[in-house]
Short mmCIF file of C-alpha atoms in Angstrom, two decimals:
data_model
loop_
_atom_site.label_atom_id
_atom_site.label_comp_id
_atom_site.label_asym_id
_atom_site.label_seq_id
_atom_site.Cartn_x
_atom_site.Cartn_y
_atom_site.Cartn_z
CA MET A 1 -44.77 44.01 85.11
CA ASP A 2 -46.16 44.07 81.60
CA SER A 3 -50.22 44.12 81.30
CA PRO A 4 -51.73 41.36 79.60
CA SER A 5 -52.41 43.05 76.31
CA ARG A 6 -53.72 40.89 73.58
CA SER A 7 -51.86 40.59 70.51
CA SER A 8 -52.59 38.87 67.32
CA VAL A 9 -49.29 36.18 67.51
CA ILE A 10 -46.68 35.75 70.32
CA VAL A 11 -43.42 34.23 68.79
CA ILE A 12 -41.27 32.64 71.28
CA GLY A 13 -37.50 32.73 70.29
CA ALA A 14 -35.57 35.25 68.26
CA GLY A 15 -33.34 32.70 66.60
CA VAL A 16 -33.39 32.70 63.02
CA SER A 17 -36.69 30.64 62.72
CA GLY A 18 -38.40 32.81 65.00
CA LEU A 19 -37.14 35.94 63.17
CA SER A 20 -38.08 34.58 59.74
CA ALA A 21 -41.46 33.52 61.09
CA ALA A 22 -42.26 37.09 62.48
CA LYS A 23 -41.05 38.65 59.54
CA VAL A 24 -43.51 36.80 57.17
CA LEU A 25 -46.18 37.94 59.71
CA VAL A 26 -45.59 41.39 59.57
CA ASP A 27 -44.97 41.41 55.83
CA ASN A 28 -48.69 40.12 55.61
CA GLY A 29 -50.16 42.89 57.75
CA ILE A 30 -50.03 41.33 61.40
CA ASP A 31 -48.18 43.94 62.97
CA ASP A 32 -49.03 43.38 66.37
CA VAL A 33 -46.58 40.50 66.93
CA VAL A 34 -44.87 40.24 70.08
CA ILE A 35 -41.30 38.31 70.12
CA LEU A 36 -40.25 37.04 73.47
CA GLU A 37 -36.44 35.88 73.81
CA ALA A 38 -34.85 34.39 76.69
CA SER A 39 -31.64 35.62 76.31
CA ASP A 40 -30.27 39.19 76.31
CA ARG A 41 -29.82 38.95 72.29
CA ILE A 42 -31.25 37.74 69.01
CA GLY A 43 -29.63 34.81 67.03
CA GLY A 44 -30.31 31.74 69.05
CA ARG A 45 -27.53 29.28 68.10
CA VAL A 46 -26.16 31.66 65.89
CA CYS A 47 -23.76 33.56 68.25
CA LYS A 48 -20.29 35.16 67.99
CA GLU A 49 -18.00 35.92 70.76
CA ASN A 50 -14.82 38.12 70.47
CA PHE A 51 -11.80 35.88 71.33
CA GLY A 52 -8.25 36.63 70.41
CA GLY A 53 -8.76 39.80 69.02
CA VAL A 54 -11.51 38.41 66.31
CA SER A 55 -14.92 37.34 66.26
CA VAL A 56 -15.23 33.54 66.67
CA GLU A 57 -18.79 31.57 66.00
CA LEU A 58 -19.70 29.60 69.06
CA GLY A 59 -22.47 28.04 67.14
CA ALA A 60 -23.51 27.94 63.55
CA GLY A 61 -20.03 28.76 61.63
CA TRP A 62 -20.64 27.64 57.92
CA ILE A 63 -23.32 28.22 55.20
CA VAL A 64 -23.54 24.76 53.96
CA GLY A 65 -25.07 24.12 50.53
CA VAL A 66 -23.83 26.60 47.91
CA GLY A 67 -23.07 26.56 44.20
CA GLY A 68 -26.05 24.39 43.18
CA LYS A 69 -29.00 24.86 40.88
CA GLU A 70 -31.08 26.55 43.56
CA PRO A 71 -29.84 29.59 45.46
CA ASN A 72 -29.67 28.81 49.35
CA PRO A 73 -31.70 31.65 51.01
CA VAL A 74 -29.04 32.07 53.63
CA TRP A 75 -26.18 32.41 51.15
CA GLU A 76 -28.14 35.13 49.28
CA LEU A 77 -28.54 36.92 52.54
CA ALA A 78 -25.07 36.71 53.11
CA LEU A 79 -23.99 38.04 49.57
CA LYS A 80 -26.63 40.78 50.07
CA SER A 81 -25.07 41.83 53.34
CA SER A 82 -21.42 41.47 52.01
CA LEU A 83 -20.84 39.04 54.74
CA ARG A 84 -17.08 37.77 54.50
CA THR A 85 -16.55 34.13 54.09
CA CYS A 86 -13.88 31.38 53.27
CA PHE A 87 -14.34 28.41 51.22
CA SER A 88 -13.88 25.32 53.47
CA ASP A 89 -12.19 22.16 51.84
CA TYR A 90 -12.59 19.04 53.85
CA SER A 91 -11.15 16.53 51.43
CA ASN A 92 -7.38 17.05 52.45
CA ALA A 93 -8.13 16.30 56.09
CA ARG A 94 -7.93 12.72 55.64
CA TYR A 95 -4.39 13.15 54.72
CA ASN A 96 -3.57 15.03 57.89
CA ILE A 97 -4.31 12.27 60.19
CA TYR A 98 -1.85 12.27 63.24
CA ASP A 99 -0.77 9.02 65.17
CA HIS A 100 -1.10 9.91 68.72
CA ARG A 101 1.50 7.27 69.59
CA SER A 102 4.29 8.50 67.03
CA GLY A 103 3.45 12.10 66.43
CA LYS A 104 3.58 11.16 62.80
CA ILE A 105 1.20 11.68 59.92
CA PHE A 106 -0.08 8.35 58.50
CA PRO A 107 1.04 7.68 54.80
CA SER A 108 -1.21 9.09 52.46
CA GLY A 109 -2.13 5.81 50.77
CA VAL A 110 -2.74 4.10 54.15
CA ALA A 111 -5.10 7.14 55.14
CA ALA A 112 -6.79 7.12 51.59
CA ASP A 113 -7.52 3.27 51.80
CA SER A 114 -8.96 3.45 55.34
CA TYR A 115 -11.05 6.50 54.37
CA LYS A 116 -12.49 4.49 51.45
CA LYS A 117 -13.21 1.42 53.48
CA ALA A 118 -14.94 3.51 56.19
CA VAL A 119 -17.09 5.29 53.43
CA ASP A 120 -17.98 2.05 51.76
CA THR A 121 -18.99 0.62 55.33
CA ALA A 122 -21.14 3.67 56.10
CA ILE A 123 -22.98 3.40 52.93
CA GLN A 124 -23.44 -0.39 53.49
CA ASN A 125 -24.69 0.36 56.90
CA LEU A 126 -27.17 2.71 55.58
CA ARG A 127 -28.41 0.34 52.88
CA ASN A 128 -28.95 -2.25 55.62
CA GLN A 129 -30.91 0.11 57.97
CA GLY A 130 -33.02 1.19 54.86
CA THR A 131 -33.94 -2.62 54.16
CA ASP A 132 -37.13 -4.07 55.40
CA ALA A 133 -35.97 -5.99 58.35
CA GLU A 134 -38.22 -9.19 57.48
CA ASP A 135 -36.56 -9.72 54.28
CA VAL A 136 -33.58 -10.87 55.81
CA SER A 137 -32.30 -12.71 52.25
CA ILE A 138 -31.03 -9.14 50.88
CA VAL A 139 -29.70 -8.00 54.30
CA SER A 140 -25.79 -8.21 54.12
CA GLU A 141 -23.20 -9.13 56.92
CA PRO A 142 -23.18 -6.45 59.46
CA PRO A 143 -20.27 -3.97 58.79
CA CYS A 144 -17.20 -4.32 61.10
CA THR A 145 -16.75 -1.95 64.00
CA PRO A 146 -13.98 0.49 63.77
CA LYS A 147 -11.30 -0.46 66.21
CA THR A 148 -7.98 1.37 65.44
CA PRO A 149 -7.20 4.87 66.16
CA MET A 150 -7.39 5.66 62.46
CA GLU A 151 -10.59 3.87 61.87
CA LEU A 152 -12.21 5.56 65.15
CA ALA A 153 -11.02 8.97 63.77
CA ILE A 154 -12.37 8.65 60.40
CA ASP A 155 -15.48 7.17 61.84
CA PHE A 156 -16.11 10.09 63.95
CA ILE A 157 -15.43 12.57 60.85
CA LEU A 158 -18.21 10.73 58.71
CA HIS A 159 -20.82 10.43 61.57
CA ASP A 160 -20.31 13.25 64.29
CA PHE A 161 -18.33 16.00 62.56
CA GLU A 162 -20.70 16.24 59.87
CA MET A 163 -24.16 14.73 60.14
CA ALA A 164 -24.79 11.02 59.06
CA GLU A 165 -27.54 11.54 56.44
CA VAL A 166 -29.05 9.33 53.77
CA GLU A 167 -28.01 10.05 50.23
CA PRO A 168 -28.66 11.93 48.31
CA ILE A 169 -28.37 14.85 50.91
CA SER A 170 -31.12 17.36 50.23
CA THR A 171 -29.08 20.27 51.00
CA TYR A 172 -26.40 19.34 48.48
CA LEU A 173 -28.89 18.21 46.01
CA ASP A 174 -30.96 21.51 46.00
CA PHE A 175 -28.38 24.24 47.00
CA GLY A 176 -24.97 22.59 45.91
CA GLU A 177 -22.14 20.83 47.87
CA ARG A 178 -19.77 23.83 48.63
CA GLU A 179 -19.56 25.05 52.21
CA PHE A 180 -18.24 28.57 53.35
CA LEU A 181 -16.86 29.47 56.86
CA VAL A 182 -18.09 32.63 58.25
CA ALA A 183 -15.23 34.93 58.69
CA ASP A 184 -16.67 38.48 59.49
CA GLU A 185 -16.03 40.58 62.30
CA ARG A 186 -19.80 41.37 62.51
CA GLY A 187 -20.55 37.91 62.99
CA TYR A 188 -22.91 35.29 61.28
CA GLU A 189 -25.58 37.00 63.45
CA TYR A 190 -25.34 40.19 61.40
CA LEU A 191 -27.54 38.49 58.92
CA LEU A 192 -30.29 38.19 61.45
CA TYR A 193 -29.95 41.78 62.31
CA LYS A 194 -30.36 42.60 58.61
CA MET A 195 -33.43 40.44 58.46
CA ALA A 196 -34.80 42.14 61.85
CA GLU A 197 -34.21 45.71 60.09
CA ASP A 198 -36.81 44.67 57.46
CA PHE A 199 -39.55 44.46 60.17
CA LEU A 200 -38.44 46.05 63.36
CA PHE A 201 -37.32 49.48 64.27
CA THR A 202 -33.72 49.52 64.71
CA SER A 203 -31.19 52.03 65.96
CA GLU A 204 -27.35 52.05 65.94
CA GLY A 205 -27.21 48.58 64.71
CA LYS A 206 -29.34 47.22 67.57
CA VAL A 207 -33.00 46.27 67.49
CA SER A 208 -35.01 48.97 69.36
CA ASP A 209 -38.55 47.77 68.73
CA SER A 210 -40.99 47.24 71.81
CA ARG A 211 -42.20 44.42 70.07
CA LEU A 212 -39.16 42.47 70.74
CA LYS A 213 -38.62 41.77 74.33
CA LEU A 214 -35.32 40.17 75.58
CA ASN A 215 -34.78 38.46 78.78
CA LYS A 216 -38.29 36.87 78.75
CA VAL A 217 -37.86 33.30 79.84
CA VAL A 218 -41.27 31.47 78.88
CA ARG A 219 -42.14 29.00 81.52
CA GLU A 220 -45.88 28.16 80.93
CA ILE A 221 -48.22 28.33 77.74
CA GLN A 222 -52.03 28.04 78.51
CA HIS A 223 -53.79 27.24 75.34
CA SER A 224 -57.70 26.94 74.42
CA ARG A 225 -59.99 27.10 71.53
CA THR A 226 -60.18 30.87 72.09
CA GLY A 227 -56.52 31.91 72.48
CA VAL A 228 -53.32 31.50 74.52
CA THR A 229 -51.68 32.96 77.60
CA VAL A 230 -48.02 32.92 77.81
CA THR A 231 -46.29 33.51 81.31
CA THR A 232 -42.68 34.18 81.69
CA GLU A 233 -40.34 33.80 84.62
CA ASP A 234 -40.37 37.25 85.89
CA GLY A 235 -44.13 36.95 86.21
CA CYS A 236 -45.19 38.78 83.21
CA ILE A 237 -48.30 37.71 81.28
CA TYR A 238 -49.01 37.92 77.38
CA GLU A 239 -52.11 36.97 75.63
CA ALA A 240 -52.50 36.25 72.08
CA ASN A 241 -54.58 34.63 69.52
CA TYR A 242 -51.68 32.37 68.48
CA VAL A 243 -48.37 31.36 69.38
CA VAL A 244 -45.38 30.48 67.12
CA LEU A 245 -43.12 28.42 69.42
CA SER A 246 -39.67 28.55 68.10
CA VAL A 247 -37.31 27.08 70.64
CA SER A 248 -34.81 24.16 70.12
CA ILE A 249 -35.70 20.43 70.27
CA GLY A 250 -33.59 20.27 73.17
CA VAL A 251 -35.72 22.84 75.22
CA LEU A 252 -38.94 21.01 74.02
CA GLN A 253 -37.46 17.74 75.58
CA SER A 254 -36.64 19.62 78.76
CA ASP A 255 -38.96 20.77 81.51
CA LEU A 256 -38.41 24.62 80.93
CA ILE A 257 -41.81 25.23 79.38
CA SER A 258 -44.96 23.77 80.79
CA PHE A 259 -48.18 23.32 78.83
CA THR A 260 -51.80 23.59 80.28
CA PRO A 261 -53.58 21.50 79.09
CA SER A 262 -50.58 19.01 78.64
CA LEU A 263 -49.32 18.11 74.84
CA PRO A 264 -51.17 15.09 73.61
CA ARG A 265 -49.10 11.88 73.71
CA TRP A 266 -48.48 11.41 70.13
CA LYS A 267 -46.43 14.92 70.02
CA THR A 268 -44.53 14.30 73.18
CA GLU A 269 -43.43 10.80 71.81
CA ALA A 270 -42.53 12.44 68.24
CA ILE A 271 -40.45 15.08 70.38
CA GLU A 272 -38.56 12.39 72.50
CA LYS A 273 -37.61 10.30 69.28
CA CYS A 274 -35.59 13.23 67.91
CA ASP A 275 -32.10 13.00 68.82
CA VAL A 276 -30.12 16.18 69.93
CA MET A 277 -26.56 16.63 68.91
CA VAL A 278 -24.04 18.48 71.05
CA TYR A 279 -21.39 20.06 68.88
CA THR A 280 -18.65 22.03 70.63
CA LYS A 281 -15.87 24.07 69.03
CA ILE A 282 -13.12 24.72 71.65
CA PHE A 283 -10.80 27.84 70.63
CA LEU A 284 -7.22 28.04 71.77
CA LYS A 285 -5.17 31.14 71.30
CA PHE A 286 -1.39 30.80 70.97
CA PRO A 287 1.52 33.26 71.01
CA TYR A 288 2.60 32.02 67.48
CA LYS A 289 2.01 29.22 65.31
CA PHE A 290 3.52 25.97 65.30
CA TRP A 291 1.11 24.04 62.94
CA PRO A 292 1.63 23.38 59.22
CA CYS A 293 -0.33 26.13 57.07
CA GLY A 294 -1.22 26.60 53.49
CA PRO A 295 -3.18 24.85 50.96
CA GLY A 296 -4.71 21.57 52.08
CA LYS A 297 -3.51 22.14 55.71
CA GLU A 298 -6.44 23.95 57.41
CA PHE A 299 -7.83 20.77 58.90
CA PHE A 300 -5.93 17.89 60.52
CA ILE A 301 -6.98 14.86 62.61
CA TYR A 302 -5.93 13.40 65.80
CA ALA A 303 -6.21 9.56 66.15
CA HIS A 304 -6.59 8.04 69.43
CA GLU A 305 -8.08 4.74 70.92
CA ARG A 306 -10.85 6.88 72.59
CA ARG A 307 -13.56 7.81 69.70
CA GLY A 308 -13.98 11.46 69.47
CA TYR A 309 -11.24 12.49 72.05
CA TYR A 310 -10.12 15.91 70.68
CA THR A 311 -10.34 14.54 66.84
CA PHE A 312 -10.97 17.33 64.37
CA TRP A 313 -8.79 20.27 64.43
CA GLN A 314 -8.92 23.56 62.21
CA ASN A 315 -6.54 26.38 62.07
CA MET A 316 -8.06 29.93 61.69
CA GLU A 317 -5.40 31.18 59.15
CA ASN A 318 -7.67 31.29 56.40
CA ALA A 319 -10.57 33.01 58.33
CA TYR A 320 -8.03 35.34 60.32
CA PRO A 321 -4.37 35.26 59.09
CA GLY A 322 -2.08 35.92 61.95
CA SER A 323 -4.64 35.17 64.68
CA ASN A 324 -2.85 32.17 65.96
CA ILE A 325 -6.10 30.43 66.87
CA LEU A 326 -6.65 26.73 66.83
CA VAL A 327 -10.23 25.14 67.02
CA VAL A 328 -11.07 21.58 67.82
CA THR A 329 -14.26 19.97 67.55
CA ILE A 330 -15.96 17.54 70.00
CA THR A 331 -19.48 16.21 70.14
CA ASN A 332 -22.09 14.45 72.28
CA GLY A 333 -20.52 12.38 75.19
CA GLU A 334 -17.40 14.26 74.90
CA SER A 335 -18.79 17.48 74.62
CA LYS A 336 -21.20 16.79 77.83
CA ARG A 337 -18.05 15.64 79.59
CA VAL A 338 -16.00 18.68 78.86
CA GLU A 339 -18.76 20.85 79.59
CA ALA A 340 -18.95 19.42 83.21
CA GLN A 341 -15.23 20.09 83.81
CA SER A 342 -13.02 23.32 84.20
CA ASP A 343 -11.65 24.99 81.22
CA GLU A 344 -8.17 24.54 82.93
CA GLU A 345 -8.80 20.95 82.68
CA THR A 346 -9.92 21.19 79.25
CA LEU A 347 -6.89 23.25 78.47
CA ARG A 348 -4.54 20.60 79.91
CA GLU A 349 -6.16 17.62 77.85
CA SER A 350 -5.78 19.86 74.63
CA MET A 351 -2.30 20.80 75.23
CA GLU A 352 -1.25 17.10 75.72
CA VAL A 353 -3.09 16.01 72.45
CA LEU A 354 -1.35 18.98 70.58
CA ARG A 355 2.08 17.89 72.18
CA ASP A 356 1.45 14.34 71.00
CA MET A 357 1.24 15.73 67.45
CA PHE A 358 3.74 18.54 67.39
CA GLY A 359 6.07 17.75 70.11
CA PRO A 360 6.79 18.90 73.61
CA ASP A 361 8.38 22.06 72.82
CA ILE A 362 5.27 23.89 71.49
CA PRO A 363 4.15 26.80 73.57
CA ASP A 364 0.98 26.69 76.00
CA ALA A 365 -1.99 28.16 75.03
CA ILE A 366 -2.48 31.81 76.20
CA ASP A 367 -6.52 31.69 76.16
CA ILE A 368 -9.15 29.18 75.82
CA LEU A 369 -12.90 29.44 74.95
CA VAL A 370 -15.33 26.48 75.74
CA PRO A 371 -19.07 27.07 74.68
CA ARG A 372 -21.53 25.24 76.85
CA TRP A 373 -24.65 24.47 74.55
CA TRP A 374 -25.76 21.42 76.54
CA SER A 375 -25.72 23.20 79.75
CA ASN A 376 -27.60 26.26 78.40
CA ARG A 377 -30.91 25.67 79.68
CA PHE A 378 -32.26 28.04 76.73
CA GLN A 379 -30.65 25.48 74.22
CA ARG A 380 -30.03 22.13 75.61
CA GLY A 381 -28.03 21.22 72.55
CA SER A 382 -26.59 22.08 69.06
CA TYR A 383 -29.22 20.86 66.57
CA SER A 384 -31.41 18.18 65.75
CA ASN A 385 -30.50 14.76 64.44
CA TYR A 386 -33.22 12.40 63.36
CA PRO A 387 -32.55 8.86 63.28
CA ILE A 388 -31.13 7.79 59.59
CA ILE A 389 -34.16 5.37 59.46
CA SER A 390 -36.95 6.98 60.72
CA ASP A 391 -40.83 7.51 59.96
CA CYS A 392 -41.53 10.81 58.24
CA GLN A 393 -44.44 10.95 60.36
CA ILE A 394 -42.18 11.83 63.46
CA VAL A 395 -41.16 15.19 61.78
CA GLN A 396 -44.78 15.74 60.72
CA ASN A 397 -45.90 15.00 64.37
CA ILE A 398 -43.22 17.47 65.74
CA LYS A 399 -44.38 20.37 63.64
CA GLU A 400 -48.05 19.73 63.67
CA PRO A 401 -49.94 22.53 65.44
CA ILE A 402 -51.73 21.91 68.83
CA GLY A 403 -54.72 23.93 68.58
CA ARG A 404 -53.43 27.72 68.46
CA ILE A 405 -49.62 26.68 69.02
CA PHE A 406 -47.53 26.42 65.96
CA PHE A 407 -43.98 24.85 65.91
CA THR A 408 -41.14 25.83 63.89
CA GLY A 409 -37.53 25.59 64.16
CA GLU A 410 -34.83 23.57 62.28
CA HIS A 411 -36.27 20.39 63.70
CA THR A 412 -39.41 20.76 61.91
CA SER A 413 -37.78 20.83 58.54
CA GLU A 414 -37.77 17.39 56.86
CA ARG A 415 -35.35 18.03 54.22
CA PHE A 416 -32.95 20.52 55.91
CA ASN A 417 -33.08 19.82 59.62
CA GLY A 418 -29.84 20.65 61.35
CA TYR A 419 -29.22 23.59 59.25
CA VAL A 420 -29.55 27.43 59.46
CA HIS A 421 -31.17 27.44 56.12
CA GLY A 422 -33.51 24.82 57.44
CA GLY A 423 -34.47 26.96 60.47
CA TYR A 424 -34.86 29.98 58.33
CA LEU A 425 -37.14 28.13 55.75
CA ALA A 426 -39.21 26.48 58.54
CA GLY A 427 -39.90 29.82 60.18
CA ILE A 428 -41.46 30.72 56.64
CA ASP A 429 -43.28 27.66 56.23
CA THR A 430 -45.00 27.81 59.68
CA SER A 431 -45.89 31.46 59.40
CA ASN A 432 -47.35 30.65 55.96
CA ALA A 433 -49.40 27.87 57.52
CA LEU A 434 -50.56 30.07 60.28
CA LEU A 435 -51.55 32.80 58.10
CA GLU A 436 -53.84 30.13 56.18
CA GLU A 437 -55.42 29.01 59.57
CA MET A 438 -56.04 32.77 60.29
CA ARG A 439 -57.79 33.16 57.02
CA LYS A 440 -60.01 30.04 57.81
CA ASP A 441 -60.73 31.25 61.01
CA LYS A 442 -61.95 34.45 59.89
CA GLU A 443 -64.05 32.80 57.22
CA ARG A 444 -65.63 30.65 59.84
CA LYS A 445 -66.60 33.37 62.28
CA SER A 446 -67.92 35.36 59.11
CA GLU A 447 -70.27 32.41 58.30
CA GLY A 448 -71.22 32.11 61.80
CA GLN A 449 -72.22 35.74 61.94
CA SER A 450 -74.17 35.59 58.70
CA PHE A 451 -75.86 32.33 59.90
CA LEU A 452 -77.02 34.47 63.20
CA LEU A 453 -77.64 37.76 61.50
CA GLU A 454 -80.42 36.42 59.03
CA PRO A 455 -83.27 35.86 61.31
CA LEU A 456 -82.24 38.94 63.22
CA LEU A 457 -82.70 41.11 60.31
CA ALA A 458 -86.12 39.87 59.92
CA LEU A 459 -87.03 41.43 63.41
CA THR A 460 -85.62 44.76 62.44
CA GLY A 461 -89.09 45.76 60.89
CA SER A 462 -90.84 45.75 64.29
CA LEU A 463 -88.29 48.40 65.50
CA THR A 464 -89.18 52.09 65.33
CA LEU A 465 -87.73 53.97 62.43
CA THR A 466 -85.00 55.82 64.80
CA GLN A 467 -83.96 52.32 65.87
CA ALA A 468 -83.96 50.88 62.53
CA GLU A 469 -81.79 53.84 61.38
CA THR A 470 -79.72 53.24 64.33
CA VAL A 471 -79.22 49.27 63.52
CA SER A 472 -78.48 50.08 59.71
CA GLY A 473 -75.48 52.32 60.92
CA LEU A 474 -73.86 49.48 63.01
CA HIS A 475 -71.29 46.97 61.88
CA LYS A 476 -72.90 43.29 61.27
CA CYS A 477 -71.21 41.76 63.92
CA ASP A 478 -72.36 44.43 66.50
CA LEU A 479 -76.00 43.89 65.78
CA PRO A 480 -76.75 41.01 68.18
CA THR A 481 -74.96 42.53 71.10
CA GLN A 482 -76.72 45.94 70.49
CA LEU A 483 -80.33 44.32 70.32
CA TYR A 484 -79.56 42.46 73.50
CA LEU A 485 -78.56 45.73 75.08
CA ASN A 486 -81.37 47.66 73.94
CA GLY A 487 -83.68 44.79 75.72
CA LYS A 488 -85.20 43.58 72.52
CA LEU A 489 -83.71 40.03 72.38
CA GLY A 490 -82.41 37.84 75.32
CA ILE A 491 -79.42 36.59 73.26
CA GLN A 492 -76.33 36.00 75.27
CA GLU A 493 -73.17 37.83 73.81
CA ALA A 494 -71.07 34.65 74.22
CA ILE A 495 -72.62 32.89 71.43
CA LEU A 496 -70.58 35.45 69.13
#
């Protein structure tokens, strides 16, 4: 069991936000930072796994927002690390929509018309939600609900596969509209290891720094005006002046971590108002390719009467040629349903869908990989998804510090929530705010000591020369304590 030695800051969570927050602190001279990570690795929802002989990304997979007027900081890290990526163009996916009944691709004209109609409807829906509800004179008719398999599939792409955001989208506006799939054997997480190398001791590609403590599941945070005490599941206790809490919004909504005293109601209400998106990429390995490949064929769509049922597919040939891997993305309710069933059942359902599209003679998959982000008690989802029309105060309340507890993570980024760069920038912002608070705290203590010291210095004339010389050699903050210990003044040490 670790002894409760006190540090300046404890960072809870070693994902992109926690690491970027810790780096800022260390870069500013706060060396005694302790990072507590619940799992056995760094990265959080940036996580790779070997599947079918290649590295696949179970969580974050794309660097979104490239080619704009400002450099995306995550893209900059990728360039610096020579991370291999592939450009992703979703525009042709709408022309590769398979009818589950006939197995044929819908004519491009029909698909284009349906897609335009869905986009227009989505825009109108956003406008309606953004209009003052009391001014009914300018609210148009409610948009029609998607009903046909094609409409349901396109609606899923617009609102689930990619986040429904109000235009203009901050990421695209600031950083650009291009998106790149990470296709590097070292994984997306390699960027986090390179970041960690800048401020933590590493050895043979792994973090060996004692300030990073893995497999430490935080269960309780006690906080007061004077500091924080963190208790982990294995009974270890850590004390610090401040805590940076970099856990997901799903964990904040769960009962994994308790707070003593409890968080105020305005904080918990804001946390509960944030939606948690569950985003599941199911990987299937085949003995050979049976799907179309080439330009414009990376993505294809399955149109079914059930919205979101194995809808969005991607072949991995651009990322890993010859890998013979397909990926199908499901979300939210379908994700939770699939997580609760066996991989064998998921494989059976996936093969039925593929045979609807490509015929009964295609080979069976020889392997399957199903991530379970919702069931993972250290994540409880994939990313935050604020309501399209939400009070900015909700985000502010979620990120607002509670005494000595500072909150960070992609869910605290008002402009970039849900993105890796949002988490990265949030960690930096949070640590800068904490550094400012530490500076102010130091000033307050200095002012308090000066206020106490002035009347005490007037009393030193009654001391003997030897005593006065002794006092003059002390640091100012030690003077009241020393006078008390010498029996000259009855001042309690606690007032310091």
